Coordinates of C-alpha atoms in Angstrom, one line a residue:
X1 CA 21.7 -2.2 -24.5
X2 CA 20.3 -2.2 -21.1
X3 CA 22.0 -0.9 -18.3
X4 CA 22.0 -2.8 -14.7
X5 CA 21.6 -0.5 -12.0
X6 CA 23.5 -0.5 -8.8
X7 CA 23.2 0.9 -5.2
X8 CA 25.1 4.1 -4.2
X9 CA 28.3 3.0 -2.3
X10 CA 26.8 4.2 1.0
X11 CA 23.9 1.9 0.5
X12 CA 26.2 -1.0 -0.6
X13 CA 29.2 -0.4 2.6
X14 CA 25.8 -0.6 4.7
X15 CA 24.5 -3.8 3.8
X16 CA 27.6 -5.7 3.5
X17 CA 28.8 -4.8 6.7
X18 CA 25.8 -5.1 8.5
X19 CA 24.4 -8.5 6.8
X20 CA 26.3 -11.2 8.3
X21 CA 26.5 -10.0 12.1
X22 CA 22.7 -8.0 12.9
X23 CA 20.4 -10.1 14.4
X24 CA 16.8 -10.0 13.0
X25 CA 14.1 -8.3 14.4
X26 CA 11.1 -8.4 12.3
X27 CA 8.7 -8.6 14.9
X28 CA 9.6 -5.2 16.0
X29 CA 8.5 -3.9 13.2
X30 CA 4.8 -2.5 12.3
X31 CA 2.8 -4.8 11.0
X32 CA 0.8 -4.3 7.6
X33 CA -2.7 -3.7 8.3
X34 CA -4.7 -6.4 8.0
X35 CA -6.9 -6.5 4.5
X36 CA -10.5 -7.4 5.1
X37 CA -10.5 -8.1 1.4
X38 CA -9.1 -11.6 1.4
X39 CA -8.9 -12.1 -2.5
X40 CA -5.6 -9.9 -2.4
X41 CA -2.8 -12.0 -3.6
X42 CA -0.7 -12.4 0.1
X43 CA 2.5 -10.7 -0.4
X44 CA 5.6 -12.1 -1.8
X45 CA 8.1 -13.2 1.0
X46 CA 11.1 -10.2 0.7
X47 CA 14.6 -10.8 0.9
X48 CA 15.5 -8.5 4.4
X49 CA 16.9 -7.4 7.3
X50 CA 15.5 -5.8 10.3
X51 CA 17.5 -4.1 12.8
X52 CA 15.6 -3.5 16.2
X53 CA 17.1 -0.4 17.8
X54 CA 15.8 -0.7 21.0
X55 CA 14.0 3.0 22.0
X56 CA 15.3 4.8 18.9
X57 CA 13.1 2.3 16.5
X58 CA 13.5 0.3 13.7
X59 CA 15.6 -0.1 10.2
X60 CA 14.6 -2.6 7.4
X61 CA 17.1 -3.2 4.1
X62 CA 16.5 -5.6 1.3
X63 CA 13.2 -6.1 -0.2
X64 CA 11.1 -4.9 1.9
X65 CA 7.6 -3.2 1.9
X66 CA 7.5 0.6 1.9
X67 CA 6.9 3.0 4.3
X68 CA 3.4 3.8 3.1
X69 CA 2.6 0.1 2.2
X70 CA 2.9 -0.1 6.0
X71 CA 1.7 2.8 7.4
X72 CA -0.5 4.3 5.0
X73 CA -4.4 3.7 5.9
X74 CA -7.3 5.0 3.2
X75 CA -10.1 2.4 2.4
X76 CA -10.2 -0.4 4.4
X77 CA -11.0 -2.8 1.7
X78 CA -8.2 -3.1 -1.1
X79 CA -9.5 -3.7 -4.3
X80 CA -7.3 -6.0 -7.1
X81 CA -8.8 -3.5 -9.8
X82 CA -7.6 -0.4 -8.4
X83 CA -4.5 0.1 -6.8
X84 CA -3.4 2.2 -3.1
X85 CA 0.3 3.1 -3.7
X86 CA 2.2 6.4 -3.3
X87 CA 3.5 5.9 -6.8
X88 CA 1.6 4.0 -9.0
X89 CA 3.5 1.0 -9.6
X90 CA 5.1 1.0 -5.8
X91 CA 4.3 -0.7 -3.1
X92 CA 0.5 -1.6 -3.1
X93 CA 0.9 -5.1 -3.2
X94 CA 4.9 -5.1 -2.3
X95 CA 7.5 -4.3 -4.5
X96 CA 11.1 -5.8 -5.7
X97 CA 12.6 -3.0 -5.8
X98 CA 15.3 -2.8 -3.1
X99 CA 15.0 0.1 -0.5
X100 CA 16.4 0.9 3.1
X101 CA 13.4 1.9 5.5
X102 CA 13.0 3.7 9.1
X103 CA 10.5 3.3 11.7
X104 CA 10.5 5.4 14.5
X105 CA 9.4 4.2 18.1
X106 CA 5.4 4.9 18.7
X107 CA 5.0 8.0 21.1
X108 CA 2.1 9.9 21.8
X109 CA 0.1 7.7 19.4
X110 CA 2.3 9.2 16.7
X111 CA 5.0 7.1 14.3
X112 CA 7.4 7.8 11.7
X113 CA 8.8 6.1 8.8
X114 CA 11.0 7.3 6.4
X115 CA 12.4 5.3 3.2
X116 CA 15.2 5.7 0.2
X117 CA 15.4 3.4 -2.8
X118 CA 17.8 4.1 -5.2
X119 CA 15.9 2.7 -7.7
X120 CA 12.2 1.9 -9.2
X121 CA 11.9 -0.6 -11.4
X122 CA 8.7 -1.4 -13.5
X123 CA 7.9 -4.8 -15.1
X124 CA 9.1 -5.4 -18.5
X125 CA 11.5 -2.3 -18.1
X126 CA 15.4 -3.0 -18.7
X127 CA 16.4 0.0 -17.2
X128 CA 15.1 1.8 -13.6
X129 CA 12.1 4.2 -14.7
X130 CA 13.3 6.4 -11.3
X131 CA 15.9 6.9 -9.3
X132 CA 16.9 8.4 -5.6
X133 CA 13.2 7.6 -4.4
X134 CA 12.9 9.2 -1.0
X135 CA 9.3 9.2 1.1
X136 CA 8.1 9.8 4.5
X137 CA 5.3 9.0 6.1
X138 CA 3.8 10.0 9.5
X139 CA 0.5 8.4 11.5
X140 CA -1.3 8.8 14.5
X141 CA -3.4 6.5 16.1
X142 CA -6.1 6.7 19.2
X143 CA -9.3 6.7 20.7
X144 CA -12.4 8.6 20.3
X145 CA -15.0 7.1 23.3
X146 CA -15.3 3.2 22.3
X147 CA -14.3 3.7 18.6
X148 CA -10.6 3.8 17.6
X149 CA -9.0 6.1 14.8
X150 CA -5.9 6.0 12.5
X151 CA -4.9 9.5 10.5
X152 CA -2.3 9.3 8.3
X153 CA -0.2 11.4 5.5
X154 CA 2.5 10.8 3.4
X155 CA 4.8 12.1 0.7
X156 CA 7.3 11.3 -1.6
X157 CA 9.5 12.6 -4.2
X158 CA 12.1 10.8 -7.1
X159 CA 14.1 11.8 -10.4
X160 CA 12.1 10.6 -13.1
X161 CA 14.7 8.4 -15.3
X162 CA 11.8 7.9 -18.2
X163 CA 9.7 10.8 -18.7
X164 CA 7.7 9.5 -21.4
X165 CA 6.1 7.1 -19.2
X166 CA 4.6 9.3 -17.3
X167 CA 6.1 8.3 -13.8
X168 CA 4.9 10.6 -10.9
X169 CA 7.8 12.7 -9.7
X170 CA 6.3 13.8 -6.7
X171 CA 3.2 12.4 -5.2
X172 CA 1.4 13.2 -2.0
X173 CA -1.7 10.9 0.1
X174 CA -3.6 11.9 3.3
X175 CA -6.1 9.2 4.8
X176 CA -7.9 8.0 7.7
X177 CA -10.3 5.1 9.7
X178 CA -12.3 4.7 11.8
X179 CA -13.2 1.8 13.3
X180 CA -16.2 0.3 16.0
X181 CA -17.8 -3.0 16.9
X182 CA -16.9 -5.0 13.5
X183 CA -17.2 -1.6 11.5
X184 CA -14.9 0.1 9.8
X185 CA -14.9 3.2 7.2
X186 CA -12.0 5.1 5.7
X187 CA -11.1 6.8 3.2
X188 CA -8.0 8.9 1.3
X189 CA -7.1 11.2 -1.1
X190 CA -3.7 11.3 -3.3
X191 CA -2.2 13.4 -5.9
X192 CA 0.4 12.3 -8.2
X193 CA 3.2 14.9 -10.3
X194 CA 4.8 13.6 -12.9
X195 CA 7.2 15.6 -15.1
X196 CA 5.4 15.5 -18.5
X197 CA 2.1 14.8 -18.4
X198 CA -1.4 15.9 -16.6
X199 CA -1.6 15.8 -12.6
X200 CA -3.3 12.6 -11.2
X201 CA -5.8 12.9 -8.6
X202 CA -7.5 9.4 -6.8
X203 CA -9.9 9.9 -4.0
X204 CA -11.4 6.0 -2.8
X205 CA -13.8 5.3 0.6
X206 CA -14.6 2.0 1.5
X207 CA -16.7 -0.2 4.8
X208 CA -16.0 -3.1 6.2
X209 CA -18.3 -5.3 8.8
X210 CA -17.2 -7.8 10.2
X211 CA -19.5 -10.8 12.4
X212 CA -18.8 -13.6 14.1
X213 CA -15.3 -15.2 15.7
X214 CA -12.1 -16.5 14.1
X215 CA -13.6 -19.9 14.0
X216 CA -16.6 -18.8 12.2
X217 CA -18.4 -16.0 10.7
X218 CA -18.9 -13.2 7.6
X219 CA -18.0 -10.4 6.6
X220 CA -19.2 -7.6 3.9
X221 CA -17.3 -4.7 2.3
X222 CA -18.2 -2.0 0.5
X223 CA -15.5 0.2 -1.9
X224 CA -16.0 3.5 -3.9
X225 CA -12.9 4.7 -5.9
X226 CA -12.6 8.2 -8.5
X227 CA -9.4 8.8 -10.5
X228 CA -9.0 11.6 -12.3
X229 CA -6.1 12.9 -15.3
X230 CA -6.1 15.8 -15.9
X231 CA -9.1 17.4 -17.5
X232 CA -10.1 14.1 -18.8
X233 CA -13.5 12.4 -17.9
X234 CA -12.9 10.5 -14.9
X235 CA -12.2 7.1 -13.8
X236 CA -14.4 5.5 -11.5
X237 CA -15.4 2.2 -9.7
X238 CA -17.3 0.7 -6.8
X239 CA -17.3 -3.2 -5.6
X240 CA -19.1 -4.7 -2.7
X241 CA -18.2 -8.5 -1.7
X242 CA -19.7 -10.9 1.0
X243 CA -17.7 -13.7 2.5
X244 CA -18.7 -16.2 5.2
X245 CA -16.1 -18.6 6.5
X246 CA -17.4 -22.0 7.9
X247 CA -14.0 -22.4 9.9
X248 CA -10.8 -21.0 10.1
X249 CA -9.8 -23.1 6.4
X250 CA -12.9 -23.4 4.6
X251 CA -14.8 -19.6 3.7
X252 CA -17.1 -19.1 0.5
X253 CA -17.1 -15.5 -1.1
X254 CA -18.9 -13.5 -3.6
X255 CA -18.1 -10.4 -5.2
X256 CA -19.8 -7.5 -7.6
X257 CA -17.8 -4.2 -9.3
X258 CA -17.9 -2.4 -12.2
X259 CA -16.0 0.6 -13.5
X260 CA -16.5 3.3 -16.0
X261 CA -14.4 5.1 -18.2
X262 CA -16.4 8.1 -19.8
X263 CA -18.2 9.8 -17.3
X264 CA -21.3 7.9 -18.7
X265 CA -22.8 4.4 -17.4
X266 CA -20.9 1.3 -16.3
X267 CA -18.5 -0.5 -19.5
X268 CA -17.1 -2.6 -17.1
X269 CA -19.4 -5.1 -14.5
X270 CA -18.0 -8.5 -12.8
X271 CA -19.1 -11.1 -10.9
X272 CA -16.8 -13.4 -8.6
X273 CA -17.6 -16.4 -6.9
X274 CA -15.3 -18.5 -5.0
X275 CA -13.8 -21.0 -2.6
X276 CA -11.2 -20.8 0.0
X277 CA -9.3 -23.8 1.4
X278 CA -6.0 -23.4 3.8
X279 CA -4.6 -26.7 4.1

């Protein structure tokens, strides 16, 4: 029989005192980078509140994005076919899973954020494959000359509920960007611990350029990806894509990858074309 889940008390007493009088402050809170690769489904809309704490920061609760969805910078292009979360099935693309979330205030160039979930779900999965999730993520952001820079690292730790699905216990990621005139590269490096099971290591670089205005212009991006288990042959994949956008509703796209499985030459190759219309 499945089992449902629930919050810790502390977690529950929290949000159902603080629901019905906190005034939301969403704006307040960082932003998720913009993704140069348009193609990316646009997040779901989360059921949350946002507390704005003036000078001490910022605290999210509900379903909400994660502390590295938000802060986390590797490639600046993210690919649909390979995913950028701290654990694997978190938080690339957002997550349902509910979780409470702190930013700290920006000083020096440097911010904070620190998150608990008490549980992580997986689709198709009755019961929580991890419980007691608890990251923390730290990025610093500046200037070098004319070209601007973001360094990030992150890390995060959880008790592993199902061990034979191989969910990372404790997973680590360190990135960076750097961006100038319409150019940006980056890249990251992660390593993923699960209890049972062979470590995981993903390493991914990517370019973006970007010409023209808001009301018109293109843009082409590059992405390079290596995943590794173990002492298995490793995964790897690369895409480039150009789009050109005749106004701000009407772009046209075009997009190339392929991926490998064996070490050996690409089993994997796809083209996409398409259309975008915002209405």
């Amino acid at each position: 029989m499945a089992r449902t889940p629930s919050l810790p008390p502390l977690i529950l007493s929290l949000l159902l005192t603080l629901a019905p009088t906190a005034t939301q402050a969403a704006s307040d809170l960082p932003n998720v980078d913009p993704r140069t690769d348009e193609t990316v489904p646009v997040d779901a809309s989360f059921e949350k509140r946002a507390f704005n704490l003036g000078p001490w920061g910022a605290i999210e609760i509900g379903q909400t994005d994660s502390a590295q969805r938000r802060l986390v910078v590797t490639s600046p292009v993210r690919d649909p076919w390979f995913t950028d979360s701290l654990f694997v099935d978190d938080g690339a693309f957002g997550s349902p899973d509910a979780r409470a979330t702190y930013y700290s205030p920006r000083l020096s160039g440097f911010r904070v954020g620190l998150g608990y979930t008490p549980f992580r779900t997986e689709p198709g999965v009755p019961d929580p494959v991890a419980r007691h999730l608890m990251e923390g993520v730290i990025r610093n952001e500046g200037t070098i000359g004319l070209a601007r820079y973001r360094l990030t690292a992150g890390a995060g730790k959880a008790q592993v509920t199902d061990k034979d699905r191989g969910t990372p216990r404790q997973s680590w990621v360190v990135g960076g960007q750097l961006a100038l005139s319409g150019l940006t590269l980056g890249a990251g490096y992660r390593e993923q611990m699960p209890d049972i099971g062979p470590l995981r290591r993903t390493f991914n670089a990517g370019l973006s350029l970007e010409r023209g205005t808001t009301l018109q212009g293109w843009s082409l991006t590059g992405r390079l990806a290596h995943t590794q288990l173990g002492d298995e042959l490793p995964q790897e994949a690369w895409s480039t894509g150009l789009r050109y956008r005749m106004s701000p509703q009407v772009s046209v796209s075009a997009d190339l990858g392929t991926m490998t499985y064996d070490g050996g030459p690409a089993t994997s190759t796809m083209l996409r074309l398409g259309t975008r219309v915002l209405f």
